[in-house]
Amino acid sequence: MPQLNGGGGDDLGANDEMISFKDEGEQEEKISENVSAERDLDDVKSSLVNESENNSSSSDSEQTERRPQPRPDTESYEKAREYFSEALRRQQDGGFFKSPHYPGYPFLMIPDLASPYLSNGALSPSARTYLQMKWPLLDVPSSAALKDSRSPTPGHLSNKVPVVQHAHMHPLTPLITYSNDHFSPTTPPAHLSPEILDPKTGIPRTPHPSELSPYYPLSPGAVGQIPHPLGWLVPQQGQPMYSIPPGGFRHPYPALAMNASMSSLVSSRFSPHVVPHHPHGLHQTGIPHPAIVSPAIKQEPNGDLSPSPGPAKKEDEKKPHIKKPLNAFMLYMKEMRAKVVAECTLKESAAINQILGRRWHSLSREEQAKYYELARKERQLHSQLYPGWSARDNYGKRKKRKRDNKADSTAEGEGLFLVSLINVHIYSSPFFAVDFSARNKKPCVQYLPQEKMIDSPASSHGSMLDSPATPSAALASPAAPAPTHSEQAQPLSLTTKPEPSSSSSHPSLSLPIGSSGSQSTPPLLSRPIPFTSLHPSLLSPPSPFHQAALHSHHALFQSQPLSLVTKSAD
DNA sequence: TGTCCTTTGAAGTGT
DNA sequence: ACACTTCAAAGGACA
């Protein structure tokens, strides 16, 4: 089966190279998968030809033996085929916008290309048929696969790292999944519901609500409403980010392609003031909105801001929780988490996030810029979908623990904070691995043996990429010169603000660590991370500068275990 | 069951 | 203007 990831991860090649020590033949597989995808395209062409031939000549028995296929509307069918052919070509040319966030799909829809087969915001039956044929297991699984929802995972999907990922709808286009949740054939989403063919016309019809998958249960008010024609692209268990407007997008990039009138239209439709008409965070079609978490689904602990029960409270409960758009790092985490989890035995998100944080810093500017750009588009789309929404709306819906923590930490004094900062800087440097012995409440930063450190490509340059206020600016000059050694030597900062050029190349290391007084009250990680579960490759490789610096600081750091987390032992 | 942890970045609030 | 706070995701751990 062609897998849509074919080559799709190449845009993350450097990163893949750094962290993918699990499947050495992955690249080869991707190449072959691309070829396979092309071959499938040819198969489709052949099938089209055969089908047209058979339409006039095949017997009834042959028809019944064949998998029932809706008779394609040749024109739109052809358009869809052309689109995907073009998409595939662009993907292979490397010029296609491949979402790092949605590796399950090799490309993002190109509006002007996609529009031909988008009829009134819906995927035309012919286009759908095409997709069904092309990627039967991915988007429109075979009926056989769906008859038994417990059917075993296909071999090509058995890898812990999901090859095909459903779960979230792409925020930028309803045609893209939005999650790296593992594809689970045991939980086919509504969009994977078997194609229900009209026995008379042979054209896929909208299933009756009773035929729909229970994964997108229709609210009582939604009974009778039909699933969105693009529902097959809406993910399963996850939380897709942004919804499909009522009536469907007329454009795969609704937010980006909307003109003023459309924008206002969508705004009126998606204004938080209107959204409550669809309680439970479900789209009119019954598809949950990605960025909306209904109180009925996700109950915010402190979501009840109204002091007294009553209409106000009810109104508040009805108001869906529109989540913040994901920032670049969140997008990166979302994509890479599964990979990291698959590469090590860690399951704890806190530990995973630490690794991801370091990897994020080890990304090149170009790689990071992709995520910044994606995040920018996320925000853009979000702001267009929810023009009245503000991050403030979500304030106070979670426990304000930061404030409490700060109150605690301030009691520890500023010295501790400084040292903690230093510690994190040092931890962030690729010289050290964190030794979290199983029950050690005070994990140490240890020197990572050199031979373990240098086996990875020196992709770490301690990117000091400032989170660009205008990520497009970063993209505007993606061909920035390769980081020099001095650049690589820049410390991994807690913040993204650029270090003063006049400062030491490793200011964090030059700080008077000994004066911190942290030794007496070393900060600790509240929950230890088993060091043995950390694969060496999870740590950023050192540059020559790092090794040199390491050499000079070796004794100090070895004799002075440094803690990772800034939280006080108390 | 709810909160914490942990990361970065965006956006909010407060001074 | 700047510092600080909150929340986005994730899922195990913990109270």
CSV table of C-alpha atoms in Angstrom, one decimal, chain A residues 15-430:
chain,number,residue,atom,x,y,z
A,15,ASN,CA,16.4,15.7,12.4
A,16,ASP,CA,15.4,12.3,11.3
A,17,GLU,CA,19.0,11.5,10.9
A,18,MET,CA,19.7,12.6,14.3
A,19,ILE,CA,17.1,10.7,16.1
A,20,SER,CA,16.1,7.9,13.9
A,21,PHE,CA,18.3,5.1,15.1
A,22,LYS,CA,15.5,2.7,15.1
A,23,ASP,CA,14.9,2.1,11.5
A,24,GLU,CA,18.0,2.3,9.6
A,25,GLY,CA,16.3,1.4,6.4
A,26,GLU,CA,13.7,4.0,6.8
A,27,GLN,CA,15.1,6.2,4.1
A,28,GLU,CA,15.2,3.4,1.6
A,29,GLU,CA,11.7,2.5,2.6
A,30,LYS,CA,10.5,6.0,2.0
A,31,ILE,CA,12.1,6.1,-1.4
A,32,SER,CA,10.5,2.8,-2.3
A,33,GLU,CA,7.2,4.1,-1.0
A,34,ASN,CA,7.4,7.0,-3.2
A,35,VAL,CA,7.9,4.7,-6.1
A,36,SER,CA,5.1,2.7,-4.8
A,37,ALA,CA,2.8,5.7,-4.7
A,38,GLU,CA,3.7,6.4,-8.2
A,39,ARG,CA,2.9,2.9,-9.2
A,40,ASP,CA,-0.4,3.2,-7.5
A,41,LEU,CA,-1.1,6.2,-9.5
A,42,ASP,CA,-0.5,4.2,-12.6
A,43,ASP,CA,-2.7,1.5,-11.2
A,44,VAL,CA,-5.4,4.0,-10.8
A,45,LYS,CA,-5.0,5.1,-14.4
A,46,SER,CA,-5.2,1.5,-15.5
A,47,SER,CA,-8.2,0.9,-13.4
A,48,LEU,CA,-9.8,3.9,-14.9
A,49,VAL,CA,-9.2,2.6,-18.4
A,50,ASN,CA,-10.2,-0.9,-17.4
A,51,GLU,CA,-13.3,0.4,-15.8
A,52,SER,CA,-14.4,2.3,-18.8
A,53,GLU,CA,-13.8,-0.7,-20.9
A,54,ASN,CA,-15.5,-3.0,-18.6
A,55,ASN,CA,-18.5,-0.8,-18.2
A,56,SER,CA,-19.5,-1.8,-21.6
A,57,SER,CA,-18.4,-5.3,-21.7
A,58,SER,CA,-18.2,-6.9,-18.4
A,59,SER,CA,-20.8,-9.4,-17.4
A,60,ASP,CA,-23.0,-9.2,-14.4
A,61,SER,CA,-21.0,-11.9,-12.6
A,62,GLU,CA,-17.9,-10.0,-13.2
A,63,GLN,CA,-19.5,-7.0,-11.8
A,64,THR,CA,-20.5,-8.7,-8.6
A,65,GLU,CA,-17.1,-10.2,-8.2
A,66,ARG,CA,-15.4,-6.9,-8.5
A,67,ARG,CA,-15.3,-4.7,-5.5
A,68,PRO,CA,-18.2,-2.5,-6.0
A,69,GLN,CA,-16.9,0.8,-7.1
A,70,PRO,CA,-19.0,3.9,-7.7
A,71,ARG,CA,-19.0,4.8,-11.2
A,72,PRO,CA,-16.8,7.8,-11.4
A,73,ASP,CA,-17.7,11.0,-12.8
A,74,THR,CA,-14.9,10.9,-15.3
A,75,GLU,CA,-14.3,14.6,-15.3
A,76,SER,CA,-14.0,15.3,-11.7
A,77,TYR,CA,-12.4,12.0,-11.2
A,78,GLU,CA,-9.8,13.0,-13.6
A,79,LYS,CA,-9.4,16.3,-11.9
A,80,ALA,CA,-8.8,14.6,-8.6
A,81,ARG,CA,-6.4,12.3,-10.1
A,82,GLU,CA,-4.5,15.1,-11.8
A,83,TYR,CA,-4.4,16.9,-8.6
A,84,PHE,CA,-2.9,14.1,-6.7
A,85,SER,CA,-0.6,13.4,-9.5
A,86,GLU,CA,0.6,17.0,-9.4
A,87,ALA,CA,0.8,16.9,-5.6
A,88,LEU,CA,2.9,13.8,-5.7
A,89,ARG,CA,5.1,15.3,-8.3
A,90,ARG,CA,5.6,18.4,-6.3
A,91,GLN,CA,6.3,16.4,-3.3
A,92,GLN,CA,9.0,14.5,-5.0
A,93,ASP,CA,10.3,17.6,-6.5
A,94,GLY,CA,10.7,18.9,-3.0
A,95,GLY,CA,8.8,22.0,-3.7
A,96,PHE,CA,5.6,21.0,-2.1
A,97,PHE,CA,4.7,22.2,1.2
A,98,LYS,CA,5.0,19.2,3.3
A,99,SER,CA,3.8,19.6,6.8
A,100,PRO,CA,6.2,18.5,9.4
A,101,HIS,CA,3.2,18.3,11.6
A,102,TYR,CA,1.3,15.8,9.6
A,103,PRO,CA,3.7,13.2,8.5
A,104,GLY,CA,0.9,10.9,7.7
A,105,TYR,CA,0.2,12.9,4.7
A,106,PRO,CA,2.8,13.8,2.2
A,107,PHE,CA,1.6,17.1,1.3
A,108,LEU,CA,-0.8,19.8,2.0
A,109,MET,CA,-3.5,20.5,-0.4
A,110,ILE,CA,-2.9,23.2,-2.8
A,111,PRO,CA,-6.0,25.3,-2.9
A,112,ASP,CA,-6.0,26.0,-6.6
A,113,LEU,CA,-5.3,22.5,-7.3
A,114,ALA,CA,-7.7,21.1,-4.9
A,115,SER,CA,-10.6,23.3,-5.7
A,116,PRO,CA,-11.5,21.5,-8.9
A,117,TYR,CA,-12.7,18.5,-7.1
A,118,LEU,CA,-14.1,20.3,-4.2
A,119,SER,CA,-17.7,20.8,-5.0
A,120,ASN,CA,-19.5,23.2,-2.8
A,121,GLY,CA,-16.9,22.5,-0.1
A,122,ALA,CA,-17.4,18.8,-0.4
A,123,LEU,CA,-15.2,16.2,-1.8
A,124,SER,CA,-16.9,15.1,-4.9
A,125,PRO,CA,-17.9,11.5,-5.0
A,126,SER,CA,-15.5,10.9,-7.8
A,127,ALA,CA,-12.7,12.5,-6.1
A,128,ARG,CA,-13.5,10.5,-3.0
A,129,THR,CA,-13.6,7.4,-5.1
A,130,TYR,CA,-10.2,8.2,-6.4
A,131,LEU,CA,-8.9,8.7,-2.9
A,132,GLN,CA,-10.5,5.5,-1.8
A,133,MET,CA,-8.8,3.7,-4.5
A,134,LYS,CA,-5.5,5.3,-4.1
A,135,TRP,CA,-5.2,5.0,-0.3
A,136,PRO,CA,-7.8,2.5,0.6
A,137,LEU,CA,-6.3,1.8,4.0
A,138,LEU,CA,-5.5,5.3,4.9
A,139,ASP,CA,-8.4,7.5,4.4
A,140,VAL,CA,-11.0,5.3,3.0
A,141,PRO,CA,-10.3,1.9,4.3
A,142,SER,CA,-11.7,-1.1,2.7
A,143,SER,CA,-14.9,-2.3,4.0
A,144,ALA,CA,-13.2,-5.4,5.0
A,145,ALA,CA,-10.9,-3.6,7.2
A,146,LEU,CA,-13.8,-1.8,8.8
A,147,LYS,CA,-16.1,-4.7,9.2
A,148,ASP,CA,-13.9,-6.0,11.9
A,149,SER,CA,-12.7,-3.0,13.8
A,150,ARG,CA,-10.3,-5.3,15.7
A,151,SER,CA,-8.6,-6.3,12.6
A,152,PRO,CA,-4.9,-6.5,13.2
A,153,THR,CA,-2.7,-3.7,12.5
A,154,PRO,CA,-1.3,-3.9,9.0
A,155,GLY,CA,2.2,-4.8,8.8
A,156,HIS,CA,3.3,-1.6,7.5
A,157,LEU,CA,1.6,0.1,10.4
A,158,SER,CA,3.0,-2.1,13.0
A,159,ASN,CA,5.9,0.1,13.8
A,160,LYS,CA,5.6,1.9,17.0
A,161,VAL,CA,6.2,5.1,15.0
A,162,PRO,CA,3.1,5.7,13.2
A,163,VAL,CA,3.4,5.7,9.5
A,164,VAL,CA,-0.1,6.7,8.9
A,165,GLN,CA,-1.4,9.1,11.4
A,166,HIS,CA,-4.9,10.1,11.9
A,167,ALA,CA,-6.5,11.9,14.6
A,168,HIS,CA,-6.4,15.5,14.0
A,169,MET,CA,-7.5,17.6,11.3
A,170,HIS,CA,-5.0,19.9,9.9
A,171,PRO,CA,-5.6,23.4,11.1
A,172,LEU,CA,-4.6,24.9,7.8
A,173,THR,CA,-6.7,22.7,5.7
A,174,PRO,CA,-9.4,20.4,6.4
A,175,LEU,CA,-7.8,18.0,4.1
A,176,ILE,CA,-4.9,17.3,6.4
A,177,THR,CA,-4.8,15.3,9.5
A,178,TYR,CA,-3.7,17.0,12.5
A,179,SER,CA,-2.2,14.6,14.7
A,180,ASN,CA,0.5,12.1,15.1
A,181,ASP,CA,-1.6,9.9,17.2
A,182,HIS,CA,-1.0,6.4,16.3
A,183,PHE,CA,-3.1,5.1,13.7
A,184,SER,CA,-5.3,2.6,15.2
A,185,PRO,CA,-7.3,0.3,13.0
A,186,THR,CA,-9.2,-0.7,16.1
A,187,THR,CA,-10.7,2.7,16.4
A,188,PRO,CA,-11.6,3.8,13.0
A,189,PRO,CA,-12.8,7.3,13.1
A,190,ALA,CA,-16.0,8.4,11.6
A,191,HIS,CA,-14.3,9.5,8.5
A,192,LEU,CA,-13.1,5.9,8.1
A,193,SER,CA,-16.6,4.7,8.1
A,194,PRO,CA,-17.1,2.4,5.2
A,195,GLU,CA,-18.2,3.9,2.0
A,196,ILE,CA,-21.8,3.4,1.8
A,197,LEU,CA,-22.8,3.0,-1.8
A,198,ASP,CA,-26.1,3.8,-3.1
A,199,PRO,CA,-27.2,0.5,-4.5
A,200,LYS,CA,-29.0,2.2,-7.2
A,201,THR,CA,-26.4,4.7,-8.4
A,202,GLY,CA,-23.3,3.1,-7.1
A,203,ILE,CA,-22.3,6.5,-5.9
A,204,PRO,CA,-21.2,6.9,-2.3
A,205,ARG,CA,-23.9,8.3,-0.3
A,206,THR,CA,-24.0,9.9,3.1
A,207,PRO,CA,-24.6,7.2,5.6
A,208,HIS,CA,-27.5,7.5,7.9
A,209,PRO,CA,-26.6,8.6,11.4
A,210,SER,CA,-27.3,5.1,12.6
A,211,GLU,CA,-24.7,3.9,10.2
A,212,LEU,CA,-22.1,6.3,11.4
A,213,SER,CA,-19.2,5.4,13.5
A,214,PRO,CA,-19.7,6.0,17.1
A,215,TYR,CA,-16.5,7.9,17.4
A,216,TYR,CA,-18.2,11.0,16.5
A,217,PRO,CA,-21.4,10.6,18.2
A,218,LEU,CA,-23.9,13.1,17.1
A,219,SER,CA,-25.4,15.2,19.7
A,220,PRO,CA,-29.1,15.1,20.0
A,221,GLY,CA,-29.3,18.3,18.2
A,222,ALA,CA,-27.1,16.9,15.5
A,223,VAL,CA,-29.2,13.9,14.8
A,224,GLY,CA,-30.3,14.1,11.3
A,225,GLN,CA,-27.4,16.2,10.4
A,226,ILE,CA,-25.0,14.7,8.0
A,227,PRO,CA,-21.3,14.3,8.4
A,228,HIS,CA,-19.2,16.6,6.5
A,229,PRO,CA,-18.2,15.3,3.2
A,230,LEU,CA,-14.6,15.7,4.3
A,231,GLY,CA,-15.3,13.8,7.4
A,232,TRP,CA,-13.0,11.1,6.2
A,233,LEU,CA,-10.2,13.5,6.7
A,234,VAL,CA,-11.1,14.3,10.2
A,235,PRO,CA,-9.2,12.3,12.6
A,236,GLN,CA,-10.4,9.9,15.1
A,237,GLN,CA,-9.7,10.1,18.8
A,238,GLY,CA,-7.6,13.2,18.8
A,239,GLN,CA,-8.6,16.7,18.9
A,240,PRO,CA,-8.4,18.2,15.5
A,241,MET,CA,-7.6,21.8,15.6
A,242,TYR,CA,-10.0,23.7,13.6
A,243,SER,CA,-13.2,22.8,12.3
A,244,ILE,CA,-14.9,22.7,9.0
A,245,PRO,CA,-17.3,25.5,8.7
A,246,PRO,CA,-20.9,24.6,8.3
A,247,GLY,CA,-21.6,23.8,4.8
A,248,GLY,CA,-18.0,22.9,4.3
A,249,PHE,CA,-15.1,24.9,3.2
A,250,ARG,CA,-15.1,25.9,-0.3
A,251,HIS,CA,-11.4,26.0,-0.1
A,252,PRO,CA,-9.0,23.7,1.4
A,253,TYR,CA,-7.2,26.6,2.9
A,254,PRO,CA,-10.2,28.4,4.2
A,255,ALA,CA,-8.5,30.8,6.4
A,256,LEU,CA,-5.7,31.5,4.1
A,257,ALA,CA,-7.7,31.7,1.0
A,258,MET,CA,-10.7,33.6,2.3
A,259,ASN,CA,-11.4,36.9,1.0
A,260,ALA,CA,-13.0,39.5,3.1
A,261,SER,CA,-16.5,38.4,2.5
A,262,MET,CA,-15.7,34.9,3.1
A,263,SER,CA,-13.8,35.7,6.2
A,264,SER,CA,-16.7,37.6,7.6
A,265,LEU,CA,-18.9,34.8,6.7
A,266,VAL,CA,-16.8,32.3,8.4
A,267,SER,CA,-16.3,34.7,11.2
A,268,SER,CA,-19.9,34.9,11.8
A,269,ARG,CA,-20.1,31.2,11.7
A,270,PHE,CA,-17.2,30.6,13.9
A,271,SER,CA,-17.3,33.4,16.2
A,272,PRO,CA,-17.3,32.0,19.7
A,273,HIS,CA,-20.6,33.6,20.1
A,274,VAL,CA,-22.0,31.4,17.5
A,275,VAL,CA,-20.2,28.3,18.2
A,276,PRO,CA,-22.2,27.5,21.3
A,277,HIS,CA,-25.0,26.6,18.9
A,278,HIS,CA,-23.0,23.4,18.6
A,279,PRO,CA,-22.6,22.2,22.0
A,280,HIS,CA,-20.1,19.5,22.8
A,281,GLY,CA,-17.7,21.1,20.6
A,282,LEU,CA,-19.1,19.3,17.7
A,283,HIS,CA,-19.3,20.7,14.3
A,284,GLN,CA,-22.7,20.9,12.8
A,285,THR,CA,-21.9,17.8,11.1
A,286,GLY,CA,-21.1,16.0,14.3
A,287,ILE,CA,-17.4,16.3,13.8
A,288,PRO,CA,-15.7,17.6,16.8
A,289,HIS,CA,-14.0,20.9,16.3
A,290,PRO,CA,-10.3,20.6,16.8
A,291,ALA,CA,-9.8,23.8,18.8
A,292,ILE,CA,-13.0,23.6,20.6
A,293,VAL,CA,-13.3,21.5,23.7
A,294,SER,CA,-16.7,21.4,24.8
A,295,PRO,CA,-17.3,21.5,28.5
A,296,ALA,CA,-19.1,18.3,28.1
A,297,ILE,CA,-16.1,16.7,26.8
A,298,LYS,CA,-13.3,18.4,28.6
A,299,GLN,CA,-14.2,19.8,31.8
A,300,GLU,CA,-11.9,22.4,32.9
A,301,PRO,CA,-11.1,22.1,36.5
A,302,ASN,CA,-11.7,25.7,37.2
A,303,GLY,CA,-13.7,26.3,34.2
A,304,ASP,CA,-16.6,27.4,36.3
A,305,LEU,CA,-15.8,31.0,36.7
A,306,SER,CA,-19.3,32.1,37.5
A,307,PRO,CA,-19.7,32.3,41.2
A,308,SER,CA,-23.3,31.2,41.3
A,309,PRO,CA,-25.1,28.5,39.4
A,310,GLY,CA,-27.8,29.5,37.1
A,311,PRO,CA,-28.2,30.8,33.6
A,312,ALA,CA,-24.8,32.4,33.7
A,313,LYS,CA,-23.2,29.2,34.6
A,314,LYS,CA,-25.2,27.3,32.0
A,315,GLU,CA,-24.1,29.9,29.5
A,316,ASP,CA,-20.6,29.4,30.5
A,317,GLU,CA,-20.8,25.7,30.3
A,318,LYS,CA,-22.2,26.0,26.9
A,319,LYS,CA,-19.4,28.1,25.8
A,320,PRO,CA,-16.9,25.9,24.2
A,321,HIS,CA,-13.3,26.0,25.1
A,322,ILE,CA,-11.4,27.3,22.2
A,323,LYS,CA,-7.8,26.3,22.6
A,324,LYS,CA,-4.9,28.4,21.8
A,325,PRO,CA,-3.2,27.8,18.6
A,326,LEU,CA,-0.1,25.7,18.9
A,327,ASN,CA,3.1,27.5,18.8
A,328,ALA,CA,6.1,26.3,16.8
A,329,PHE,CA,7.5,24.2,19.6
A,330,MET,CA,4.2,22.6,20.3
A,331,LEU,CA,3.8,21.7,16.7
A,332,TYR,CA,7.3,20.2,16.9
A,333,MET,CA,6.5,18.3,20.0
A,334,LYS,CA,3.3,17.0,18.6
A,335,GLU,CA,5.1,15.6,15.7
A,336,MET,CA,8.1,14.3,17.3
A,337,ARG,CA,6.7,13.0,20.5
A,338,ALA,CA,5.7,9.6,19.2
A,339,LYS,CA,9.1,9.2,17.7
A,340,VAL,CA,10.9,9.9,20.9
A,341,VAL,CA,8.6,7.7,22.8
A,342,ALA,CA,9.2,4.9,20.3
A,343,GLU,CA,12.9,5.4,20.6
A,344,CYS,CA,13.2,5.1,24.2
A,345,THR,CA,11.3,3.5,27.0
A,346,LEU,CA,10.2,6.8,28.5
A,347,LYS,CA,6.6,7.4,28.7
A,348,GLU,CA,6.5,10.3,31.0
A,349,SER,CA,5.7,13.4,29.1
A,350,ALA,CA,7.8,15.6,31.3
A,351,ALA,CA,10.9,13.6,30.4
A,352,ILE,CA,9.9,13.4,26.8
A,353,ASN,CA,9.4,17.1,26.7
A,354,GLN,CA,12.9,17.7,28.1
A,355,ILE,CA,14.3,15.7,25.3
A,356,LEU,CA,12.2,17.4,22.8
A,357,GLY,CA,13.2,20.7,24.2
A,358,ARG,CA,16.8,19.9,23.6
A,359,ARG,CA,16.2,18.6,20.2
A,360,TRP,CA,14.3,21.7,19.4
A,361,HIS,CA,17.4,23.7,20.2
A,362,SER,CA,19.5,21.3,18.1
A,363,LEU,CA,17.4,21.9,15.1
A,364,SER,CA,18.8,24.1,12.4
A,365,ARG,CA,17.3,27.5,11.8
A,366,GLU,CA,15.7,26.3,8.7
A,367,GLU,CA,14.1,23.4,10.4
A,368,GLN,CA,12.8,25.6,13.2
A,369,ALA,CA,11.7,28.1,10.7
A,370,LYS,CA,9.3,25.6,9.2
A,371,TYR,CA,7.6,25.2,12.5
A,372,TYR,CA,7.5,28.9,13.1
A,373,GLU,CA,5.9,29.3,9.7
A,374,LEU,CA,3.4,26.6,10.4
A,375,ALA,CA,2.7,28.1,13.8
A,376,ARG,CA,2.2,31.4,12.2
A,377,LYS,CA,-0.3,29.9,9.8
A,378,GLU,CA,-2.0,28.3,12.7
A,379,ARG,CA,-2.4,31.6,14.4
A,380,GLN,CA,-3.6,33.2,11.3
A,381,LEU,CA,-6.2,30.5,10.7
A,382,HIS,CA,-7.2,30.6,14.3
A,383,SER,CA,-7.6,34.3,14.3
A,384,GLN,CA,-9.7,34.1,11.2
A,385,LEU,CA,-11.8,31.3,12.5
A,386,TYR,CA,-12.3,32.9,15.9
A,387,PRO,CA,-11.9,36.6,15.4
A,388,GLY,CA,-13.3,37.4,18.7
A,389,TRP,CA,-11.2,34.9,20.6
A,390,SER,CA,-8.5,35.9,22.8
A,391,ALA,CA,-6.0,34.0,24.8
A,392,ARG,CA,-7.5,35.8,27.7
A,393,ASP,CA,-10.6,33.8,27.3
A,394,ASN,CA,-8.8,30.8,28.5
A,395,TYR,CA,-7.2,32.5,31.4
A,396,GLY,CA,-8.2,31.2,34.7
A,397,LYS,CA,-9.5,28.0,33.4
A,398,ARG,CA,-6.6,26.2,34.7
A,399,LYS,CA,-5.2,26.3,38.1
A,400,LYS,CA,-2.8,29.1,38.6
A,401,ARG,CA,0.0,27.0,39.8
A,402,LYS,CA,2.7,29.1,38.4
A,403,ARG,CA,1.9,31.8,40.8
A,404,ASP,CA,2.0,29.4,43.7
A,405,ASN,CA,5.2,27.9,42.5
A,406,LYS,CA,6.7,31.3,42.2
A,407,ALA,CA,5.7,32.1,45.7
A,408,ASP,CA,7.4,29.0,46.9
A,409,SER,CA,10.5,29.5,44.9
A,410,THR,CA,11.0,33.1,45.9
A,411,ALA,CA,11.3,31.8,49.4
A,412,GLU,CA,14.3,30.0,48.3
A,413,GLY,CA,16.0,33.2,47.3
A,414,GLU,CA,17.3,34.5,44.1
A,415,GLY,CA,20.5,32.6,44.4
A,416,LEU,CA,18.8,29.4,43.8
A,417,PHE,CA,17.1,30.8,40.8
A,418,LEU,CA,20.4,31.8,39.3
A,419,VAL,CA,22.0,28.5,39.9
A,420,SER,CA,19.0,26.8,38.6
A,421,LEU,CA,19.3,28.8,35.5
A,422,ILE,CA,22.9,27.9,35.2
A,423,ASN,CA,22.1,24.3,35.7
A,424,VAL,CA,19.5,24.3,33.0
A,425,HIS,CA,21.9,25.9,30.7
A,426,ILE,CA,24.5,23.3,31.4
A,427,TYR,CA,21.9,20.5,31.1
A,428,SER,CA,20.9,21.9,27.9
A,429,SER,CA,24.3,21.7,26.6
A,430,PRO,CA,25.1,18.5,24.8
